[in-house]
Each structure stands twice: as C-alpha cells, then as structure tokens.
XYZ file of C-alpha atoms in Angstrom:
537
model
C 0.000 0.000 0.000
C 1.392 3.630 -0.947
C 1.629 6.222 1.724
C -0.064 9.537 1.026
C 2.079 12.286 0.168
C 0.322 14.129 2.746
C 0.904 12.096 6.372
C 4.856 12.247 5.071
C 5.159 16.052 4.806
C 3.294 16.601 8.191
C 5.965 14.302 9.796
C 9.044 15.619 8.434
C 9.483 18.451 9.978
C 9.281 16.411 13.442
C 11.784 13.757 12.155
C 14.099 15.532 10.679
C 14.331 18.727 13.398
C 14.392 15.209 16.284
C 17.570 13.364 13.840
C 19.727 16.693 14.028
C 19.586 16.856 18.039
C 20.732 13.099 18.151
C 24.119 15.156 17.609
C 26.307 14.773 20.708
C 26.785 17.888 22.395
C 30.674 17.542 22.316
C 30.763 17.438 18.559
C 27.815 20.505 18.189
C 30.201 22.780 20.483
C 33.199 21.571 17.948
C 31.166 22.723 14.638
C 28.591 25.382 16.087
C 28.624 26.632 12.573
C 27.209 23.723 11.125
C 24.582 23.032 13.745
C 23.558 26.670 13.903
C 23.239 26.768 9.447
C 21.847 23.064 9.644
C 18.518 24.038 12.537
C 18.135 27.161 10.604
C 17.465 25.401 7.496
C 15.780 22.613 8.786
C 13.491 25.423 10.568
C 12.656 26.758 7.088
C 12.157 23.548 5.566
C 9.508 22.914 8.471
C 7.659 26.202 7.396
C 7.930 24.905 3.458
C 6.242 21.426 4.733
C 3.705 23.404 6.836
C 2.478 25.061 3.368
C 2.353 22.027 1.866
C 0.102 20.263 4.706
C -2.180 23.087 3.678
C -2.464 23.033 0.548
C -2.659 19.415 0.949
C -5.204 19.743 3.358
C -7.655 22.149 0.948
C -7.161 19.783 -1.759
C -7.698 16.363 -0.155
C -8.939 16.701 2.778
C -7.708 15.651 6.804
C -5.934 12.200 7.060
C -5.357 9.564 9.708
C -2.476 7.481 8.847
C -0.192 4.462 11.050
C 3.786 4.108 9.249
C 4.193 1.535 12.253
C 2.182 -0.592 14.557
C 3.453 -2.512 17.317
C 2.428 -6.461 17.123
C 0.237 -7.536 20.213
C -2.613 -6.241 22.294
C -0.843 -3.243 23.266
C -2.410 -0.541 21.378
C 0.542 1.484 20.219
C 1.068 2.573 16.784
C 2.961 5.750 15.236
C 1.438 7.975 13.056
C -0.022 11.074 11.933
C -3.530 13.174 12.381
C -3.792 15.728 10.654
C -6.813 17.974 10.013
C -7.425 21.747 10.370
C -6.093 22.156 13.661
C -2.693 20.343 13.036
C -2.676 22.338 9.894
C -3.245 25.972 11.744
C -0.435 24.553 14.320
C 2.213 23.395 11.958
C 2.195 26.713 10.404
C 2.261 29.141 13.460
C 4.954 27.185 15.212
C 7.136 26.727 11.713
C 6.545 30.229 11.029
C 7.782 31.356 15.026
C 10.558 28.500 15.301
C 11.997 29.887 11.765
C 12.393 33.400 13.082
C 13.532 32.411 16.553
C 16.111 30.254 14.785
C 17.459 32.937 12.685
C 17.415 35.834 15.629
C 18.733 33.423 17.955
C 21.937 32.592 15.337
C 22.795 36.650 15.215
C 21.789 37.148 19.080
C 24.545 34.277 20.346
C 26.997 35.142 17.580
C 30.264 35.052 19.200
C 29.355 33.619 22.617
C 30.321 29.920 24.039
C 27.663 26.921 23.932
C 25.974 28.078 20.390
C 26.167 24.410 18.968
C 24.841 22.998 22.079
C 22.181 25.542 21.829
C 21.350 25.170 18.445
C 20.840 20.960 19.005
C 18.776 21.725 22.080
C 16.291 23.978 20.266
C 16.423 21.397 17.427
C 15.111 18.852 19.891
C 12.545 21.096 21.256
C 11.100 22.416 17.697
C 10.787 18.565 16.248
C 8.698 17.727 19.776
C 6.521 20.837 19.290
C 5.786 19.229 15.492
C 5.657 15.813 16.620
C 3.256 17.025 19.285
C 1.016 18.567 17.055
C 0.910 15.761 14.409
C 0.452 12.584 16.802
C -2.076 10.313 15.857
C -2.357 9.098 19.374
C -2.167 9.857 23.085
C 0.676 7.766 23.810
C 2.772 9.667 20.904
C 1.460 12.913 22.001
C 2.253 12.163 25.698
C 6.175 11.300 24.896
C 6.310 14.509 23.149
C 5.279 16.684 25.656
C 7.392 14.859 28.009
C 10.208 15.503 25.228
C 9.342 19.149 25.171
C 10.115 19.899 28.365
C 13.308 17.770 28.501
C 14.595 20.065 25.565
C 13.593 23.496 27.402
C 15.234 22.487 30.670
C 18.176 22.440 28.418
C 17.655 26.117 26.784
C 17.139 27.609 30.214
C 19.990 26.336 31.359
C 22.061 27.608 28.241
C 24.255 30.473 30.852
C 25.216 27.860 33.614
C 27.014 31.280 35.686
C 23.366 32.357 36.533
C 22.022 31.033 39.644
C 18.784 32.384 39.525
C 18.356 31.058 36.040
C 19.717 27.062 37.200
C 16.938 28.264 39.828
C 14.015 28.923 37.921
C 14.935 26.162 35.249
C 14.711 23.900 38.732
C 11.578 25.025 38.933
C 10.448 24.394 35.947
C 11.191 20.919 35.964
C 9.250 19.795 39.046
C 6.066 21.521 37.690
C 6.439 19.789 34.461
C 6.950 16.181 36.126
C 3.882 17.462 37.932
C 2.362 17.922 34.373
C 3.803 14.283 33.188
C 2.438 12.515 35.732
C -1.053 14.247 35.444
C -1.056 13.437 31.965
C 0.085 9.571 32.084
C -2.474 9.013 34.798
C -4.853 10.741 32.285
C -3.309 8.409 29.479
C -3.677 5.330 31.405
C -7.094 5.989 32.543
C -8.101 6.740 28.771
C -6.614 3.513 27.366
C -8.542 1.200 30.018
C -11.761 3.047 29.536
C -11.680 2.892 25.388
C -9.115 0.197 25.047
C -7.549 2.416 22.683
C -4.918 5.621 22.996
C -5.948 6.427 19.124
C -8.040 10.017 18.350
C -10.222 8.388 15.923
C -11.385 5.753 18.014
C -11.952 8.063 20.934
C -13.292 10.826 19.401
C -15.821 7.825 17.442
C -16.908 6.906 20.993
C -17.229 10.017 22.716
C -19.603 11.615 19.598
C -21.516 8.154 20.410
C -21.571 9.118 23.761
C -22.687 12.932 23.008
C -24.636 11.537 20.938
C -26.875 9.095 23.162
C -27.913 11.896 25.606
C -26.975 10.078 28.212
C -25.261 11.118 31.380
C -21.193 10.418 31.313
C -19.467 8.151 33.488
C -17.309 9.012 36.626
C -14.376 7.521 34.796
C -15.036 9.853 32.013
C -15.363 13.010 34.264
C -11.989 12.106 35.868
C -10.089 11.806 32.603
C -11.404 14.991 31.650
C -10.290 16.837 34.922
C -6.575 15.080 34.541
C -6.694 16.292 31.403
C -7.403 20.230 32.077
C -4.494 19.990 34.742
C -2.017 18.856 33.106
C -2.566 21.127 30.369
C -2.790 24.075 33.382
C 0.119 22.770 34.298
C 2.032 23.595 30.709
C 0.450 27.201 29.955
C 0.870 28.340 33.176
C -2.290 28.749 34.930
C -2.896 29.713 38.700
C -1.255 27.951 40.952
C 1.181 26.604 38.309
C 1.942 29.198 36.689
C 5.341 30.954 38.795
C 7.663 29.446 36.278
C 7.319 31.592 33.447
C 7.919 34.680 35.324
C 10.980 33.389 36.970
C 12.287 32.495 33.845
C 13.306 35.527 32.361
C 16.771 35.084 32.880
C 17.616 32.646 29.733
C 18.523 33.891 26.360
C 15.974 36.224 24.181
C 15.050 33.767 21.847
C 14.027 30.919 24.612
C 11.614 33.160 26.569
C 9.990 34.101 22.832
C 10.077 30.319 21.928
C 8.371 29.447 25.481
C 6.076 32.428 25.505
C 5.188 32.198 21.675
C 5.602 28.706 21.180
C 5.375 26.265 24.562
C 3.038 27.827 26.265
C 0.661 27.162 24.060
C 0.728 23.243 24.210
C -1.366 23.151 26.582
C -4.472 24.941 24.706
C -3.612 23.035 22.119
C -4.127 19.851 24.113
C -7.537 21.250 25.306
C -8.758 21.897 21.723
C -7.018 18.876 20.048
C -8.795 16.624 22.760
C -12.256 18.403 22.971
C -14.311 16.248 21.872
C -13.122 14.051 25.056
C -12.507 16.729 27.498
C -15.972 18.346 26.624
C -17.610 15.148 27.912
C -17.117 16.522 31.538
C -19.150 19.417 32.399
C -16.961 19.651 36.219
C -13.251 19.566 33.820
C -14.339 22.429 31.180
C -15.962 24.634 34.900
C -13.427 24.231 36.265
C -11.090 25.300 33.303
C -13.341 28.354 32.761
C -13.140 28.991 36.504
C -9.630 28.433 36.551
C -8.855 30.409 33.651
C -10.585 33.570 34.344
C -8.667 33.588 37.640
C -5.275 33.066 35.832
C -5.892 36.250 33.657
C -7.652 38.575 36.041
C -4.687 37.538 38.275
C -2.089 37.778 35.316
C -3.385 41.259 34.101
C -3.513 43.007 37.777
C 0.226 41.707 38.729
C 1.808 42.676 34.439
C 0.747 46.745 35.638
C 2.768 46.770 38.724
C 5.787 44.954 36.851
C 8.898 47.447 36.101
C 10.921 45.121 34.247
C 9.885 44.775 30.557
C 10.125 40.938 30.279
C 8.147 40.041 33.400
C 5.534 42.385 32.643
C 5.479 40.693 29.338
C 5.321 37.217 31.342
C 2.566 38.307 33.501
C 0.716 39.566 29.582
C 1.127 36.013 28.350
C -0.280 34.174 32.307
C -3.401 36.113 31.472
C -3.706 35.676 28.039
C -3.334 31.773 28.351
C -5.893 32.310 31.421
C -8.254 33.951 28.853
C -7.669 31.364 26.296
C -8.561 28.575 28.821
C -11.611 30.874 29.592
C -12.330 30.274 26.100
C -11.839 26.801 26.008
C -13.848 26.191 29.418
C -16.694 27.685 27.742
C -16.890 25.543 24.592
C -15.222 28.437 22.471
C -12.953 25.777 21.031
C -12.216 27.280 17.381
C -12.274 31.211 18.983
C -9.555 29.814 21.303
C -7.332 28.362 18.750
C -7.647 32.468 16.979
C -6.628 33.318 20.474
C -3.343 30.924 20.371
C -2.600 32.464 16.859
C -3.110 36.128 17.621
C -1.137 36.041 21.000
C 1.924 34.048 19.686
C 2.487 36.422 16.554
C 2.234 39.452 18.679
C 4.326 37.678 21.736
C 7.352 37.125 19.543
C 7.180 40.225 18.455
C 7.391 41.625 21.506
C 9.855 39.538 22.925
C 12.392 39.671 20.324
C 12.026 43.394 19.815
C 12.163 43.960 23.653
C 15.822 45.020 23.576
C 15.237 47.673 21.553
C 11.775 48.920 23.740
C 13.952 52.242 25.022
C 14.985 53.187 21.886
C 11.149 53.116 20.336
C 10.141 54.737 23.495
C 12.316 57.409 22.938
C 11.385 58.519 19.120
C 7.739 57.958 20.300
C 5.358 60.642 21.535
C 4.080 60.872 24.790
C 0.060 59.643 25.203
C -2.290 62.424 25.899
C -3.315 62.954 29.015
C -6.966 63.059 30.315
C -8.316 66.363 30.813
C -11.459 65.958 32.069
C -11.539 64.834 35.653
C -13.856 64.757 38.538
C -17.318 63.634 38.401
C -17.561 64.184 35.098
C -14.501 61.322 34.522
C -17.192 58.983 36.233
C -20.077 60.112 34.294
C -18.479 59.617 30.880
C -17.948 56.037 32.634
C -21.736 54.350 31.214
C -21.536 56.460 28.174
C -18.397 54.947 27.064
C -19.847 51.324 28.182
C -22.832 51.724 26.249
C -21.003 52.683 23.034
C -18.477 49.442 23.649
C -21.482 47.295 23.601
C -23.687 49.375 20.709
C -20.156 48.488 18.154
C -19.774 44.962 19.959
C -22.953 43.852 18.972
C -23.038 45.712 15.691
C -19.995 44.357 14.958
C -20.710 40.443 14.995
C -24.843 41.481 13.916
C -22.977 43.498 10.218
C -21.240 39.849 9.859
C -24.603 38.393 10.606
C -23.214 36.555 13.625
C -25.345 35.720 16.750
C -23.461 35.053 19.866
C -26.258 33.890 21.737
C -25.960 30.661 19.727
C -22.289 30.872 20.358
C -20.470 27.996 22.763
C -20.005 31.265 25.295
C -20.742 34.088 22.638
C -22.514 36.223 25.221
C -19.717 36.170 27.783
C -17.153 36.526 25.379
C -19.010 39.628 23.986
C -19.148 41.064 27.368
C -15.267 40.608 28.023
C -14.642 42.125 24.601
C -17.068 45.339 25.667
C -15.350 45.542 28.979
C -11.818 45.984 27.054
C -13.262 48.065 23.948
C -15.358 50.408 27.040
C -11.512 51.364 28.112
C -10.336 52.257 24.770
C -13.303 54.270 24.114
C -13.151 55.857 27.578
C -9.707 57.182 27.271
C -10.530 59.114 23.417
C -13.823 60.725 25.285
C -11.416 61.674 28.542
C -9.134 63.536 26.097
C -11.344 66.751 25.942
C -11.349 66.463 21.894
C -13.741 65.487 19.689
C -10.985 64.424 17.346
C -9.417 62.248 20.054
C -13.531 60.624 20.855
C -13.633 59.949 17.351
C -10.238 57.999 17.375
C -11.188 56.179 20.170
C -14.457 54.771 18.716
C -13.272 54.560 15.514
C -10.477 52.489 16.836
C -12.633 50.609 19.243
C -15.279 49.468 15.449
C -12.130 48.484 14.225
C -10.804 46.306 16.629
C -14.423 44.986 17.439
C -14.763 44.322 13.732
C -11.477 42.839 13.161
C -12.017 40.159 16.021
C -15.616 39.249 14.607
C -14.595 39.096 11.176
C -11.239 36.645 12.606
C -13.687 34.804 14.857
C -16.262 33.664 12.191
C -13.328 33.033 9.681
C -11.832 30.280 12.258
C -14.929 29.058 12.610
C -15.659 27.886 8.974
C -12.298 26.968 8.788
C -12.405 24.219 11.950
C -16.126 23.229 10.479
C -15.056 19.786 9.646
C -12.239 19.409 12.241
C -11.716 17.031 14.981
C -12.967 19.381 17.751
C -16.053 19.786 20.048
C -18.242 22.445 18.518
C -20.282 23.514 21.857
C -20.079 22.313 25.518
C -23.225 20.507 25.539
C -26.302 21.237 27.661
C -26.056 24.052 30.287
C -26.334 22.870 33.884
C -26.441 25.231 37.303
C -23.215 25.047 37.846
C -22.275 26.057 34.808
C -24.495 29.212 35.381
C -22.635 30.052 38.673
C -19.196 29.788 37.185
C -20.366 31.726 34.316
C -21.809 34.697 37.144
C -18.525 34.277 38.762
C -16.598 34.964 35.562
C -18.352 38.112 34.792
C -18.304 39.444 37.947
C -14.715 38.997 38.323
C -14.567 40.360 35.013
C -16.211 43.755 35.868
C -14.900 43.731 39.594
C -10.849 44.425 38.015
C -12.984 46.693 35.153
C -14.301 48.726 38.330
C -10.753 48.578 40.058
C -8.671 49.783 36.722
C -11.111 52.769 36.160
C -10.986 53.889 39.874
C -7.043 53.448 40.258
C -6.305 56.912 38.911
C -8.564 58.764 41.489
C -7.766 56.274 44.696
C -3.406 56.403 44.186
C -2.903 57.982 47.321
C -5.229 56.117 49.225
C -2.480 54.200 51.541
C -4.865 50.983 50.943
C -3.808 51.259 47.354
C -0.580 51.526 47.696
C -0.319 48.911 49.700
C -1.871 46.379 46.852
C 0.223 47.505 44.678
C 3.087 46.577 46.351
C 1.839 43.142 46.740
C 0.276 43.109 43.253
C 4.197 44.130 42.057
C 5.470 40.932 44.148
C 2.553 38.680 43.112
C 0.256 38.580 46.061
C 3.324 35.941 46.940
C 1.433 33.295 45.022
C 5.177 31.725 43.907
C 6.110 31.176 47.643
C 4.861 27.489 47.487
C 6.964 26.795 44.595
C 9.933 28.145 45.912
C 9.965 26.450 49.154
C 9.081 23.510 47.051
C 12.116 23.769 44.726
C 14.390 24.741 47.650
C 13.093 21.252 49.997
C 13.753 19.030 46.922
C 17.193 20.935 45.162
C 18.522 21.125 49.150
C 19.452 25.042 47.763
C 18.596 28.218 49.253
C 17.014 30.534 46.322
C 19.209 32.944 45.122
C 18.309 36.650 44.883
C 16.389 37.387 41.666
C-alpha cells in the first residue's frame, strides 16, 4: 500500500528537526557553525512542509495514517492526524521556530555553547511538530514529556546564573507534575476505550454525546486530569510561577516558550475536545480556573517594572483567557486566540531590547483632561457605546453570539476591554481624540468578529467539540462568577487613577508588584527538593 504524500510532509518536519539533536553535544560545540546553518534550514524547511500540509489539506482533505504498529494487544502505533487544527499549528509554530532560529543565530553570535544551543532547540522544535501531528495519546504524551526535557536544556544555556539554574529547577518539578497528570490521564483513557488512538476516541465520545446520556465518573476524571495537566504547561494559577521566573535565559528561549510552549497546553484542550468536553466539572473548572489566571495575570503585568516580566505576567493572562475560552466551549475562537497572542508575543519579545529606543522617538500619550465627576459620568456612556459596536460588529457579519459555545460572555469581556479604549478618546477633551477612540474601538471589534467567524468555517469539519453541551447550574454560577470577576478588576482599573494615594492602594500595589506571593509554594518547594537556598532574583 502507498503512503499519502500528505501524512509524510506533516511528519518531516518532526523527524528531521528530532535526527539533528541526536548530535552529541561535544561534537555541536566543535562545529557550532554547522549546527547553527543546519537548525536554521531545517526550521525553514519545516515552514515549506507546513504550506504544503495546507495546501494538501484544501485539496484532499484531513488524514489519519499508522507508518508503524506494534504487534500484540498493546495498542501502540505511530502515526499522523492531521486535520485543520494540526494544519493551523504546523504553520504558526514553523513560522515562530523559523524566526527564533534565525534571531537566535545573530543574538549568540560570538558567545560559548551556540552548537549545544542550536541541538537543544532542534530537539525542542521537532517535539513541538511531533506534538502537534500525533495520531495518538501515547505519541502525544512522549512529546510533551520531550518538550520539556529540551527546554530544561535552553534555560539552562548560561550555567554562571544562579537564579536562572533556579528557575529552570523550577520548571522541571512543575512539568513532572504535568507528566504525571497526563500519564495518569493516558492510562485511565486507554482502560476506559481500550484504545490511545483520536479516531477511536473521538468515534466513541460523539456516540456518547450523541446518546444523551449522562457520562461516566471515569469519564469526568479523565477529563479533569486532562485540564491539569494542560494548566500545568500554559501556566495557569497555581502553576503558573515558572514563566515569570524564567526571564533570565537567552531572548530567543523566553519568545520560543512564551510564543511557542506555552501554548501546548491549549492546544491539548482543543485537540482533545471532543473528550474533554464530555465533563461538564473539567471544562468549569477550566473556565473557573482560567478567568482567575488572567484577572490575576493582568492586575500583577501593571505593577511589573521590568519589561520581560511584565510581558510574562501579559502572556499568564492571556493563556488564562484562552482557557476561559476553552472552558466555555469556544474551542475554534480559542485556537484564533493561540494564533493572535503568539504572533504578537514574539514580536514583543524579540524586539524587547530595543523597547527604550522606540520609546524614545515615540510621543508621549495624551493625558486626560477631564476629571472629577464628570470622569465617572463619561464612565456608562463609554460602556454603552463598547457594547452598541460589539454587537453591531458580529450582527454586520450576521453573527449571533447567543448561539455561540459562550458568545454572550465573550461579547461582554470584549465590551469591557473596547469600554476602556473608548473611555480614554472621550477623557481627552477632543472630539478628534472621541472619534479615534471609537473609531479604533469598530475596528478592533470588527477585526475580532470578522477573525472569529473566519476560524470558525475553517475548523467546520475538524476534529474538535463544537459547543459544551447542555447548560447545567453550575455552569451558570461559574459563568456569574466569571463576569463578575470580570467587571470587579474593570471597576478597580477605572478607579485606580482617582484612589493612588489612598495608603490601601498603595499597599496592593506593592503586593500586586510581588505577586500577592502566590510563587512562595513553589519556591519552598524547589528549595526542599534541590537542598538550595534561592538565590536573589
């Protein structure tokens, strides 16, 4: 039988990118050169086989194929899925990995380690493909396992930094947390379907769906193992004090975790939906969860003063809001969330060393002139126009949210954010300046609805949960929860200008800029197992 040109294209990026960091580390360091020109090109060959998956993909269609299969009743197999999710996937992270490649070979020119830098982002791009193109749970489990392994490496790259050894440390014993989450979740699956393949799960949990029937325990506890350990990888509250304390490691690692890693475990969440959605307690308590990571994330990034952690804090409460998503049933608008929020993290990581120099050609903001009650009073004004071009916005593309898996919380969230925008154009004391501000506020609105429907026709036919199922009470309550949490911090960010001096205030912020201590756990935790005593930041 012939093997589809298709299934071999999506795995060669993996295979390849996994052969070159079978390289010893002895002989990389002897021929950085090499290694550095050889992941470089390998990263744009990835990118070339990611457009060819999707062309592939328009013109044939998703495929589910096995290049080996282990004899015996063990089900294990190797293989690739790919649909319209691996497709979306293979490109962002070929397209990222590619650029992080080729700033990372001009950012370590000259320094020691390059070629044992080089093979360890090597091994950590081919697990990021192979993760994405696994046919199975027991492939997709070794890679994630594999992914880590290769960014303990990379954050270890300057050995002469303690706190860096430190936070890599730190690292590591969340993600064995992760693992082990994640094989219990794997060996629970495979005795409950007798299978660790997508298509036969994702057969029998549509039947399932399907029936109307209630699910079983079993199922509700591989759903919940599930959501943590993919908490566990895109750093949501508790987990999530790694990324912060991370910093210290080259550029081009903290734009490869923040744009790249991070984002496995959405990805998990979405590719596994169809099973995960089963569970009406896992996807609460990911929506729970995940509003409390990015309310959390956004208060602690305004108090930060160093550019990268405030851009760590940014990406905890994006990934919280992108598990909001996904806890709602907004599968597809989560996977738009993943793309958005890795183009613009790279961005902003690689271009961070730069950030004085911009901020010195740029002008300053202006500043509010209208103050006093009237700054309060222009409060509902602004809210009511945020909502008037929210809902206009998705109603012009003939969208309803109400039909929506979480449309009309995800339209509030969106008002809440565009309500600042416009707030700030009508506190300027110019009509000109109003007139940006809603203009900007339409555009942004628009831009998101027109994104949001576009994702949506183009995961149609893929393997993912399209809804959450019925709604129960306690999906209600978490739902009240969310919003209120929502507008609580809303409230909070539009009174902080008036209550500064307030000593109460000041007082948060000071714990806000340490982060309400949340990481205290981990360290003590790292410290107990290491036998170290943390290092000074």
């Amino acid at each position: 039988m012939t093997t589809p040109i298709l299934p071999i294209i999506a795995a060669i990026p993996a295979a390849l990118l996994l052969a070159a960091g079978i390289v010893p580390a002895a002989v990389a360091e002897r021929h950085p050169a090499v290694v550095r020109a050889a992941v470089t090109r390998l990263s744009a060959l990835a990118l070339a086989a990611a457009g060819g998956v999707a062309v592939l993909l328009w013109l044939s269609g998703p495929a589910d194929h096995v290049f080996w299969a282990a004899p015996g009743p063990f089900p294990l197999n190797v293989g690739v899925f790919v649909d319209a999710v691996t497709g979306v996937m293979l490109l962002l992270t070929s397209l990222i990995g590619l650029v992080i490649a080729r700033f990372a070979a001009r950012a370590l020119a000259g320094e020691p380690g390059q070629g044992r830098f080089f093979k360890w982002l090597a091994v950590t791009l081919g697990a990021v493909f192979l993760l994405i193109v696994s046919r199975n749970l027991v492939m997709l489990t070794a890679a994630w396992m594999l992914t880590s392994y290769g960014l303990h490496h990379l954050l270890q790259h300057y050995p002469d930094r303690p706190w860096a050894i430190w936070a890599a440390r730190k690292k590591f014993l969340i993600s064995r947390l992760g693992d082990g989450v994640l094989v219990a979740a794997l060996a629970l699956t495979i005795w409950h379907f007798g299978s660790s393949d997508y298509s036969a799960i994702f057969h029998e949990a549509d039947a399932i769906r399907a029936s109307g029937g209630s699910p079983s325990p079993v199922l509700s506890a591989i759903g919940i193992l599930f959501v943590l350990g993919a908490m566990t990888k895109s750093a949501q509250f508790p987990f999530h004090s790694w990324l912060p304390d991370t910093m210290e490691a080259p550029t081009p690692v903290s734009a490869l975790m923040h744009a790249g890693i991070i984002n496995a475990g959405g990805f998990l969440v979405i590719r596994l939906s169809p099973l995960v959605s089963l569970s009406h307690v896992a996807l609460d308590m990911l929506a729970l969860m995940g509003a409390i990571t990015a309310l959390f994330g956004g208060i602690v990034m305004l108090t930060q003063t160093s550019i990268k952690r405030s851009l760590a804090f940014s990406t905890i409460a994006q990934m919280g809001f992108m598990m909001l998503q996904c806890g709602l049933g907004a599968f597809s608008t989560a996977l738009l969330h993943i793309v958005a929020h890795s183009l613009y993290k790279a961005h902003a990581f690689l271009s961070s060393g730069s950030v004085l120099d911009s901020a010195a050609t740029m002008k300053s903001p202006a500043k509010p002139v209208v103050g006093g009650v009237w700054r309060f009073a222009l409060l509902p004004v602004s809210l009511a126009l945020a909502i008037t071009i929210t809902v206009g916005s998705f109603a012009a593309l003939g969208i309803d949210p109400s039909v929506k898996p979480g449309g009309l919380v995800l339209l509030a969230v969106v008002a809440l954010a565009l309500t600042t925008l416009v707030w700030q154009g009508l506190l300027a004391g110019s009509w000109q300046l109003a007139l940006g501000g809603v203009a900007s506020a339409a555009g942004v609105s628009l831009a998101y609805a027109t994104a949001s429907s576009g994702m949506d026709r183009l995961l149609a036919s893929a393997a993912i949960a399209h809804g959450a199922g019925p709604v129960s009470t306690l999906d209600l309550v978490v739902v009240g929860i969310v919003i209120s949490g929502f507008l609580g911090v809303f409230a909070l960010q539009a009174a902080t200008a008036t209550l500064t001096r307030l000593p109460l205030v000041r007082s948060l912020y000071v714990h806000a800029a340490n982060g309400l201590y949340c990481d205290v756990p981990a360290r003590r935790l790292t410290a107990w197992v290491w036998g170290l005593s943390a290092p000074v930041p």
